[in-house]
Amino acid sequence: MIYIKSPDEITKMRQSCLIIARLFQELETLIKPGISTWEIDQFADGFIHNQGGVPSFKGYSVPGLPPYPGAICASVNSMIVHGIPSRETILEDGDILGIDVGVYKDGYHGDAARTYMVGSVSELARQLLEVTDRSLAAGISQAFPGNRVGDISATIETYVRSKGFYLADDLTGHGIGRELHESPQIPNIGKKGKGPRLEAGMTLAIEPMVNVGTNRVREKGWEFSTADGSLSAHFEHTILVTDGEPEILTRCG
Ligand code: MF3
Ligand code: CO
């Protein structure tokens, strides 16, 4: 069942999503060599609460794992997603850091991710970030009524492959609203014209996870990394399907 959000629900989702967009702006100055991912998590937790929200991920449960402990996910270099913030993970010049944030407010979630450069990074890292961000934009451009989920997926896949990078196996985007994860799943690989049809009022979290060297993933508890140790990047927006252009809810202005 894919929920179509009412205008009132959309207003609430805009609020949750805006908190994430503002947090990402704040993090631009906070993220530097020498800071730990635990300190970033503490800052994010405080910021979200100050804005009247609750971090969606903290305490999130899946079978077989302890509840997720962080307010955010902080995934360094070859870690793809769900990196647990830690006092021991101190950022170094040249690292890339994926930050994934969910915010719950007034009954609705927003979800977004972005990969930051720490100090000055390699040319390869810079390219990976650019390709991942552009693949997200390409996917979002397909989110209009009458198109299908597969149009988003295929567009992301075609773009990433054309740049010689890989999409992480089995990790997908999702519908979002009252629940952090709703139908439909939004895979990052797929076929045009396949899958559920999109309608105005759907809210979707689209999230390509792109690796330099392999599609294969290694899972350790919550944390997913590339099987070959190569770099990985993650960008995600919560978007609203409208009768015109898709609206990116997790972006300021
Ligand atoms: N954006 C991630 C996702 O949709 C957030 C994971 S939530 C966590 O899967 F709680 F599992 F970390
Ligand atoms: Co998500």
PDB file of C-alpha atoms and ligand atoms in Angstrom:
ATOM      1  CA  MET A   1       0.000   0.000   0.000  1.00  0.00           C
ATOM      2  CA  ILE A   2       1.495   3.313  -1.095  1.00  0.00           C
ATOM      3  CA  TYR A   3       0.092   6.243   0.887  1.00  0.00           C
ATOM      4  CA  ILE A   4      -0.869   9.453  -0.873  1.00  0.00           C
ATOM      5  CA  LYS A   5      -0.258  12.343   1.513  1.00  0.00           C
ATOM      6  CA  SER A   6      -2.858  15.037   2.105  1.00  0.00           C
ATOM      7  CA  PRO A   7      -1.870  18.739   1.993  1.00  0.00           C
ATOM      8  CA  ASP A   8      -1.838  18.769   5.810  1.00  0.00           C
ATOM      9  CA  GLU A   9       0.468  15.752   5.960  1.00  0.00           C
ATOM     10  CA  ILE A  10       2.763  17.334   3.371  1.00  0.00           C
ATOM     11  CA  THR A  11       3.000  20.490   5.482  1.00  0.00           C
ATOM     12  CA  LYS A  12       4.177  18.350   8.398  1.00  0.00           C
ATOM     13  CA  MET A  13       6.682  16.464   6.304  1.00  0.00           C
ATOM     14  CA  ARG A  14       8.121  19.765   5.055  1.00  0.00           C
ATOM     15  CA  GLN A  15       8.818  20.698   8.691  1.00  0.00           C
ATOM     16  CA  SER A  16      10.649  17.451   9.506  1.00  0.00           C
ATOM     17  CA  CYS A  17      12.627  17.653   6.287  1.00  0.00           C
ATOM     18  CA  LEU A  18      13.589  21.286   6.813  1.00  0.00           C
ATOM     19  CA  ILE A  19      15.250  20.413  10.127  1.00  0.00           C
ATOM     20  CA  ILE A  20      17.496  17.979   8.245  1.00  0.00           C
ATOM     21  CA  ALA A  21      18.349  20.553   5.572  1.00  0.00           C
ATOM     22  CA  ARG A  22      19.330  23.068   8.255  1.00  0.00           C
ATOM     23  CA  LEU A  23      21.383  20.492  10.131  1.00  0.00           C
ATOM     24  CA  PHE A  24      23.322  19.673   6.968  1.00  0.00           C
ATOM     25  CA  GLN A  25      24.207  23.351   6.608  1.00  0.00           C
ATOM     26  CA  GLU A  26      25.471  23.496  10.195  1.00  0.00           C
ATOM     27  CA  LEU A  27      27.572  20.387   9.661  1.00  0.00           C
ATOM     28  CA  GLU A  28      29.485  22.053   6.828  1.00  0.00           C
ATOM     29  CA  THR A  29      31.536  23.995   9.361  1.00  0.00           C
ATOM     30  CA  LEU A  30      31.598  21.336  12.095  1.00  0.00           C
ATOM     31  CA  ILE A  31      33.051  18.533   9.963  1.00  0.00           C
ATOM     32  CA  LYS A  32      36.850  18.901   9.990  1.00  0.00           C
ATOM     33  CA  PRO A  33      39.918  16.777  10.628  1.00  0.00           C
ATOM     34  CA  GLY A  34      40.209  15.946  14.347  1.00  0.00           C
ATOM     35  CA  ILE A  35      36.514  15.717  15.256  1.00  0.00           C
ATOM     36  CA  SER A  36      35.045  12.326  16.170  1.00  0.00           C
ATOM     37  CA  THR A  37      31.849  10.967  14.651  1.00  0.00           C
ATOM     38  CA  TRP A  38      30.495  10.750  18.226  1.00  0.00           C
ATOM     39  CA  GLU A  39      30.875  14.526  18.614  1.00  0.00           C
ATOM     40  CA  ILE A  40      29.024  15.060  15.339  1.00  0.00           C
ATOM     41  CA  ASP A  41      26.267  12.763  16.599  1.00  0.00           C
ATOM     42  CA  GLN A  42      25.994  14.715  19.862  1.00  0.00           C
ATOM     43  CA  PHE A  43      25.695  17.974  17.961  1.00  0.00           C
ATOM     44  CA  ALA A  44      23.052  16.540  15.606  1.00  0.00           C
ATOM     45  CA  ASP A  45      21.021  15.078  18.479  1.00  0.00           C
ATOM     46  CA  GLY A  46      20.963  18.459  20.263  1.00  0.00           C
ATOM     47  CA  PHE A  47      20.171  20.383  17.085  1.00  0.00           C
ATOM     48  CA  ILE A  48      17.245  18.119  16.151  1.00  0.00           C
ATOM     49  CA  HIS A  49      15.733  18.346  19.641  1.00  0.00           C
ATOM     50  CA  ASN A  50      16.187  22.141  19.708  1.00  0.00           C
ATOM     51  CA  GLN A  51      14.197  22.342  16.483  1.00  0.00           C
ATOM     52  CA  GLY A  52      11.357  20.361  18.048  1.00  0.00           C
ATOM     53  CA  GLY A  53      12.139  17.036  16.413  1.00  0.00           C
ATOM     54  CA  VAL A  54      13.310  13.590  17.460  1.00  0.00           C
ATOM     55  CA  PRO A  55      16.032  11.614  15.647  1.00  0.00           C
ATOM     56  CA  SER A  56      14.190   8.869  13.733  1.00  0.00           C
ATOM     57  CA  PHE A  57      17.085   6.415  13.775  1.00  0.00           C
ATOM     58  CA  LYS A  58      17.807   6.328  17.522  1.00  0.00           C
ATOM     59  CA  GLY A  59      16.307   3.130  18.903  1.00  0.00           C
ATOM     60  CA  TYR A  60      15.250   1.925  15.431  1.00  0.00           C
ATOM     61  CA  SER A  61      15.019  -1.873  15.489  1.00  0.00           C
ATOM     62  CA  VAL A  62      15.498  -4.627  12.972  1.00  0.00           C
ATOM     63  CA  PRO A  63      15.410  -8.326  13.848  1.00  0.00           C
ATOM     64  CA  GLY A  64      18.730  -9.729  15.084  1.00  0.00           C
ATOM     65  CA  LEU A  65      20.443  -6.430  15.946  1.00  0.00           C
ATOM     66  CA  PRO A  66      20.462  -4.218  19.044  1.00  0.00           C
ATOM     67  CA  PRO A  67      18.418  -1.011  18.597  1.00  0.00           C
ATOM     68  CA  TYR A  68      20.330   1.568  16.527  1.00  0.00           C
ATOM     69  CA  PRO A  69      22.261   3.687  19.068  1.00  0.00           C
ATOM     70  CA  GLY A  70      22.959   6.936  17.191  1.00  0.00           C
ATOM     71  CA  ALA A  71      20.968  10.026  16.224  1.00  0.00           C
ATOM     72  CA  ILE A  72      22.712   9.857  12.835  1.00  0.00           C
ATOM     73  CA  CYS A  73      24.657   7.364  10.756  1.00  0.00           C
ATOM     74  CA  ALA A  74      28.284   8.391  10.085  1.00  0.00           C
ATOM     75  CA  SER A  75      30.012   6.226   7.473  1.00  0.00           C
ATOM     76  CA  VAL A  76      33.703   6.892   6.739  1.00  0.00           C
ATOM     77  CA  ASN A  77      35.491   6.040   3.431  1.00  0.00           C
ATOM     78  CA  SER A  78      34.751   2.381   2.530  1.00  0.00           C
ATOM     79  CA  MET A  79      31.725   2.260   4.813  1.00  0.00           C
ATOM     80  CA  ILE A  80      28.589   2.481   2.695  1.00  0.00           C
ATOM     81  CA  VAL A  81      25.848   3.156   5.261  1.00  0.00           C
ATOM     82  CA  HIS A  82      24.761   2.790   8.902  1.00  0.00           C
ATOM     83  CA  GLY A  83      28.154   3.651  10.430  1.00  0.00           C
ATOM     84  CA  ILE A  84      27.658   3.905  14.190  1.00  0.00           C
ATOM     85  CA  PRO A  85      29.063   7.156  15.629  1.00  0.00           C
ATOM     86  CA  SER A  86      32.073   6.465  17.836  1.00  0.00           C
ATOM     87  CA  ARG A  87      34.514   8.357  20.043  1.00  0.00           C
ATOM     88  CA  GLU A  88      37.255   6.268  18.420  1.00  0.00           C
ATOM     89  CA  THR A  89      36.412   7.329  14.860  1.00  0.00           C
ATOM     90  CA  ILE A  90      38.379  10.566  14.462  1.00  0.00           C
ATOM     91  CA  LEU A  91      38.199  12.228  11.063  1.00  0.00           C
ATOM     92  CA  GLU A  92      41.402  12.745   9.099  1.00  0.00           C
ATOM     93  CA  ASP A  93      42.268  15.062   6.250  1.00  0.00           C
ATOM     94  CA  GLY A  94      41.269  13.354   2.988  1.00  0.00           C
ATOM     95  CA  ASP A  95      38.428  11.249   4.432  1.00  0.00           C
ATOM     96  CA  ILE A  96      34.932  11.196   3.012  1.00  0.00           C
ATOM     97  CA  LEU A  97      32.080  11.017   5.518  1.00  0.00           C
ATOM     98  CA  GLY A  98      28.518   9.973   4.741  1.00  0.00           C
ATOM     99  CA  ILE A  99      26.009  11.481   7.156  1.00  0.00           C
ATOM    100  CA  ASP A 100      22.489  10.047   7.127  1.00  0.00           C
ATOM    101  CA  VAL A 101      19.794  11.716   9.231  1.00  0.00           C
ATOM    102  CA  GLY A 102      16.133  10.991   9.957  1.00  0.00           C
ATOM    103  CA  VAL A 103      13.899  13.459  11.806  1.00  0.00           C
ATOM    104  CA  TYR A 104      10.454  12.740  13.267  1.00  0.00           C
ATOM    105  CA  LYS A 105       8.138  15.638  14.105  1.00  0.00           C
ATOM    106  CA  ASP A 106       4.332  15.903  14.462  1.00  0.00           C
ATOM    107  CA  GLY A 107       3.865  12.303  13.359  1.00  0.00           C
ATOM    108  CA  TYR A 108       5.984  12.398  10.185  1.00  0.00           C
ATOM    109  CA  HIS A 109       9.530  11.482   9.205  1.00  0.00           C
ATOM    110  CA  GLY A 110      12.058  13.044   6.868  1.00  0.00           C
ATOM    111  CA  ASP A 111      15.230  11.227   5.757  1.00  0.00           C
ATOM    112  CA  ALA A 112      18.296  12.499   3.907  1.00  0.00           C
ATOM    113  CA  ALA A 113      21.987  11.781   3.489  1.00  0.00           C
ATOM    114  CA  ARG A 114      24.983  13.552   2.101  1.00  0.00           C
ATOM    115  CA  THR A 115      28.673  12.736   1.847  1.00  0.00           C
ATOM    116  CA  TYR A 116      31.110  15.392   3.071  1.00  0.00           C
ATOM    117  CA  MET A 117      34.748  15.911   2.175  1.00  0.00           C
ATOM    118  CA  VAL A 118      37.045  16.187   5.186  1.00  0.00           C
ATOM    119  CA  GLY A 119      39.780  18.711   4.396  1.00  0.00           C
ATOM    120  CA  SER A 120      41.148  18.101   0.912  1.00  0.00           C
ATOM    121  CA  VAL A 121      40.326  14.775  -0.704  1.00  0.00           C
ATOM    122  CA  SER A 122      41.679  12.832  -3.684  1.00  0.00           C
ATOM    123  CA  GLU A 123      40.477  13.490  -7.212  1.00  0.00           C
ATOM    124  CA  LEU A 124      38.850  10.031  -7.213  1.00  0.00           C
ATOM    125  CA  ALA A 125      36.891  10.819  -4.047  1.00  0.00           C
ATOM    126  CA  ARG A 126      35.772  14.124  -5.519  1.00  0.00           C
ATOM    127  CA  GLN A 127      34.541  12.371  -8.653  1.00  0.00           C
ATOM    128  CA  LEU A 128      32.727   9.707  -6.634  1.00  0.00           C
ATOM    129  CA  LEU A 129      30.858  12.369  -4.662  1.00  0.00           C
ATOM    130  CA  GLU A 130      29.935  14.261  -7.810  1.00  0.00           C
ATOM    131  CA  VAL A 131      28.694  11.150  -9.624  1.00  0.00           C
ATOM    132  CA  THR A 132      26.648  10.011  -6.614  1.00  0.00           C
ATOM    133  CA  ASP A 133      25.061  13.434  -6.130  1.00  0.00           C
ATOM    134  CA  ARG A 134      24.280  13.724  -9.849  1.00  0.00           C
ATOM    135  CA  SER A 135      22.813  10.217  -9.921  1.00  0.00           C
ATOM    136  CA  LEU A 136      20.425  11.285  -7.164  1.00  0.00           C
ATOM    137  CA  ALA A 137      19.432  14.371  -9.166  1.00  0.00           C
ATOM    138  CA  ALA A 138      18.926  12.206 -12.262  1.00  0.00           C
ATOM    139  CA  GLY A 139      16.743   9.780 -10.287  1.00  0.00           C
ATOM    140  CA  ILE A 140      14.673  12.600  -8.788  1.00  0.00           C
ATOM    141  CA  SER A 141      14.081  14.077 -12.264  1.00  0.00           C
ATOM    142  CA  GLN A 142      12.130  10.900 -13.113  1.00  0.00           C
ATOM    143  CA  ALA A 143       9.718  11.234 -10.165  1.00  0.00           C
ATOM    144  CA  PHE A 144       6.566  12.480 -11.858  1.00  0.00           C
ATOM    145  CA  PRO A 145       3.035  11.076 -12.188  1.00  0.00           C
ATOM    146  CA  GLY A 146       2.639   8.366 -14.788  1.00  0.00           C
ATOM    147  CA  ASN A 147       6.270   7.307 -14.559  1.00  0.00           C
ATOM    148  CA  ARG A 148       7.107   4.162 -12.586  1.00  0.00           C
ATOM    149  CA  VAL A 149       9.586   3.392  -9.819  1.00  0.00           C
ATOM    150  CA  GLY A 150      11.707   1.557 -12.415  1.00  0.00           C
ATOM    151  CA  ASP A 151      12.213   4.811 -14.310  1.00  0.00           C
ATOM    152  CA  ILE A 152      13.923   6.277 -11.247  1.00  0.00           C
ATOM    153  CA  SER A 153      15.991   3.119 -10.679  1.00  0.00           C
ATOM    154  CA  ALA A 154      17.079   2.659 -14.299  1.00  0.00           C
ATOM    155  CA  THR A 155      18.100   6.305 -14.602  1.00  0.00           C
ATOM    156  CA  ILE A 156      20.311   6.093 -11.515  1.00  0.00           C
ATOM    157  CA  GLU A 157      21.826   2.805 -12.677  1.00  0.00           C
ATOM    158  CA  THR A 158      22.551   3.953 -16.226  1.00  0.00           C
ATOM    159  CA  TYR A 159      24.226   7.141 -15.050  1.00  0.00           C
ATOM    160  CA  VAL A 160      26.416   5.477 -12.404  1.00  0.00           C
ATOM    161  CA  ARG A 161      27.504   2.701 -14.751  1.00  0.00           C
ATOM    162  CA  SER A 162      28.357   5.198 -17.484  1.00  0.00           C
ATOM    163  CA  LYS A 163      30.860   6.716 -15.045  1.00  0.00           C
ATOM    164  CA  GLY A 164      32.456   3.344 -14.259  1.00  0.00           C
ATOM    165  CA  PHE A 165      31.224   3.112 -10.660  1.00  0.00           C
ATOM    166  CA  TYR A 166      29.054   0.504  -8.925  1.00  0.00           C
ATOM    167  CA  LEU A 167      25.778   0.535  -6.991  1.00  0.00           C
ATOM    168  CA  ALA A 168      25.817  -1.276  -3.653  1.00  0.00           C
ATOM    169  CA  ASP A 169      23.858  -4.550  -3.820  1.00  0.00           C
ATOM    170  CA  ASP A 170      20.455  -4.806  -2.161  1.00  0.00           C
ATOM    171  CA  LEU A 171      20.407  -1.356  -0.539  1.00  0.00           C
ATOM    172  CA  THR A 172      17.403   0.670  -1.646  1.00  0.00           C
ATOM    173  CA  GLY A 173      15.406   3.819  -1.092  1.00  0.00           C
ATOM    174  CA  HIS A 174      11.835   3.764   0.154  1.00  0.00           C
ATOM    175  CA  GLY A 175       8.523   5.503   0.649  1.00  0.00           C
ATOM    176  CA  ILE A 176       8.410   7.636   3.810  1.00  0.00           C
ATOM    177  CA  GLY A 177       5.803   9.364   5.954  1.00  0.00           C
ATOM    178  CA  ARG A 178       4.190   8.158   9.181  1.00  0.00           C
ATOM    179  CA  GLU A 179       6.792   5.391   9.047  1.00  0.00           C
ATOM    180  CA  LEU A 180      10.481   5.839   8.247  1.00  0.00           C
ATOM    181  CA  HIS A 181      10.232   3.010   5.738  1.00  0.00           C
ATOM    182  CA  GLU A 182       7.023   2.688   3.722  1.00  0.00           C
ATOM    183  CA  SER A 183       6.161   1.178   0.348  1.00  0.00           C
ATOM    184  CA  PRO A 184       7.376   1.291  -2.332  1.00  0.00           C
ATOM    185  CA  GLN A 185      11.019   0.239  -2.244  1.00  0.00           C
ATOM    186  CA  ILE A 186      13.103   2.414  -4.576  1.00  0.00           C
ATOM    187  CA  PRO A 187      15.957   0.243  -5.889  1.00  0.00           C
ATOM    188  CA  ASN A 188      18.996   1.908  -7.448  1.00  0.00           C
ATOM    189  CA  ILE A 189      19.027  -0.555 -10.311  1.00  0.00           C
ATOM    190  CA  GLY A 190      16.083  -1.523 -12.486  1.00  0.00           C
ATOM    191  CA  LYS A 191      14.203  -1.294 -15.737  1.00  0.00           C
ATOM    192  CA  LYS A 192      12.342   1.635 -17.235  1.00  0.00           C
ATOM    193  CA  GLY A 193       8.581   1.179 -17.312  1.00  0.00           C
ATOM    194  CA  LYS A 194       8.572  -1.408 -14.492  1.00  0.00           C
ATOM    195  CA  GLY A 195       7.351  -1.247 -10.921  1.00  0.00           C
ATOM    196  CA  PRO A 196       4.628   0.773  -9.173  1.00  0.00           C
ATOM    197  CA  ARG A 197       3.241   3.822 -10.943  1.00  0.00           C
ATOM    198  CA  LEU A 198       3.976   7.196  -9.345  1.00  0.00           C
ATOM    199  CA  GLU A 199       1.226   9.591  -8.288  1.00  0.00           C
ATOM    200  CA  ALA A 200       1.130  13.154  -6.983  1.00  0.00           C
ATOM    201  CA  GLY A 201       1.210  13.137  -3.172  1.00  0.00           C
ATOM    202  CA  MET A 202       3.677  10.260  -2.818  1.00  0.00           C
ATOM    203  CA  THR A 203       6.704  11.015  -0.639  1.00  0.00           C
ATOM    204  CA  LEU A 204       9.836   9.057  -1.456  1.00  0.00           C
ATOM    205  CA  ALA A 205      13.365   8.761  -0.048  1.00  0.00           C
ATOM    206  CA  ILE A 206      15.673   8.207  -3.025  1.00  0.00           C
ATOM    207  CA  GLU A 207      19.190   7.180  -2.006  1.00  0.00           C
ATOM    208  CA  PRO A 208      21.916   5.952  -4.359  1.00  0.00           C
ATOM    209  CA  MET A 209      24.894   4.302  -2.607  1.00  0.00           C
ATOM    210  CA  VAL A 210      27.818   4.277  -5.039  1.00  0.00           C
ATOM    211  CA  ASN A 211      31.099   2.352  -4.730  1.00  0.00           C
ATOM    212  CA  VAL A 212      34.382   2.823  -6.598  1.00  0.00           C
ATOM    213  CA  GLY A 213      35.380  -0.817  -7.058  1.00  0.00           C
ATOM    214  CA  THR A 214      32.565  -3.318  -6.538  1.00  0.00           C
ATOM    215  CA  ASN A 215      28.839  -3.764  -6.049  1.00  0.00           C
ATOM    216  CA  ARG A 216      29.484  -6.329  -3.307  1.00  0.00           C
ATOM    217  CA  VAL A 217      28.866  -5.359   0.303  1.00  0.00           C
ATOM    218  CA  ARG A 218      30.132  -6.677   3.610  1.00  0.00           C
ATOM    219  CA  GLU A 219      27.832  -6.487   6.602  1.00  0.00           C
ATOM    220  CA  LYS A 220      29.030  -6.300  10.196  1.00  0.00           C
ATOM    221  CA  GLY A 221      26.221  -5.683  12.648  1.00  0.00           C
ATOM    222  CA  TRP A 222      24.551  -2.475  11.539  1.00  0.00           C
ATOM    223  CA  GLU A 223      27.457  -1.393   9.349  1.00  0.00           C
ATOM    224  CA  PHE A 224      27.703  -2.010   5.592  1.00  0.00           C
ATOM    225  CA  SER A 225      31.073  -1.610   3.834  1.00  0.00           C
ATOM    226  CA  THR A 226      32.418  -2.282   0.350  1.00  0.00           C
ATOM    227  CA  ALA A 227      33.710  -5.865   0.009  1.00  0.00           C
ATOM    228  CA  ASP A 228      36.984  -4.628  -1.563  1.00  0.00           C
ATOM    229  CA  GLY A 229      37.667  -1.715   0.782  1.00  0.00           C
ATOM    230  CA  SER A 230      37.110   0.856  -1.970  1.00  0.00           C
ATOM    231  CA  LEU A 231      35.444   4.208  -1.281  1.00  0.00           C
ATOM    232  CA  SER A 232      31.674   4.583  -1.104  1.00  0.00           C
ATOM    233  CA  ALA A 233      29.373   7.615  -1.174  1.00  0.00           C
ATOM    234  CA  HIS A 234      25.700   8.144  -0.298  1.00  0.00           C
ATOM    235  CA  PHE A 235      23.310  10.969  -1.135  1.00  0.00           C
ATOM    236  CA  GLU A 236      19.611  10.915  -0.261  1.00  0.00           C
ATOM    237  CA  HIS A 237      16.649  13.288  -0.423  1.00  0.00           C
ATOM    238  CA  THR A 238      13.053  12.989   0.661  1.00  0.00           C
ATOM    239  CA  ILE A 239      10.974  14.222  -2.259  1.00  0.00           C
ATOM    240  CA  LEU A 240       7.311  14.884  -3.000  1.00  0.00           C
ATOM    241  CA  VAL A 241       5.793  13.777  -6.294  1.00  0.00           C
ATOM    242  CA  THR A 242       3.657  16.646  -7.648  1.00  0.00           C
ATOM    243  CA  ASP A 243       1.721  17.318 -10.843  1.00  0.00           C
ATOM    244  CA  GLY A 244       4.756  19.297 -11.997  1.00  0.00           C
ATOM    245  CA  GLU A 245       8.419  19.089 -10.981  1.00  0.00           C
ATOM    246  CA  PRO A 246       9.213  16.920  -7.964  1.00  0.00           C
ATOM    247  CA  GLU A 247       9.678  18.971  -4.790  1.00  0.00           C
ATOM    248  CA  ILE A 248      12.862  18.238  -2.838  1.00  0.00           C
ATOM    249  CA  LEU A 249      11.728  18.487   0.782  1.00  0.00           C
ATOM    250  CA  THR A 250      15.146  18.036   2.415  1.00  0.00           C
ATOM    251  CA  ARG A 251      16.695  21.089   0.818  1.00  0.00           C
ATOM    252  CA  CYS A 252      16.722  24.669   2.134  1.00  0.00           C
ATOM    253  CA  GLY A 253      15.127  27.384  -0.011  1.00  0.00           C
TER     254      GLY A 253
HETATM  255  N1  MF3 B   1      18.450   6.278   5.375  1.00  0.00           N
HETATM  256  C1  MF3 B   1      18.652   5.000   6.010  1.00  0.00           C
HETATM  257  C2  MF3 B   1      17.647   4.023   5.501  1.00  0.00           C
HETATM  258  O1  MF3 B   1      16.667   4.420   4.946  1.00  0.00           O
HETATM  259  C3  MF3 B   1      18.542   5.126   7.458  1.00  0.00           C
HETATM  260  C4  MF3 B   1      18.783   3.905   8.222  1.00  0.00           C
HETATM  261  S1  MF3 B   1      18.023   4.040   9.695  1.00  0.00           S
HETATM  262  C5  MF3 B   1      18.886   3.174  10.863  1.00  0.00           C
HETATM  263  O2  MF3 B   1      17.827   2.821   5.622  1.00  0.00           O
HETATM  264  F1  MF3 B   1      18.249   3.400  11.953  1.00  0.00           F
HETATM  265  F2  MF3 B   1      18.827   1.932  10.530  1.00  0.00           F
HETATM  266  F3  MF3 B   1      20.105   3.587  10.921  1.00  0.00           F
HETATM  267 CO    CO B   2      16.511   6.280   3.796  1.00  0.00          CO
END
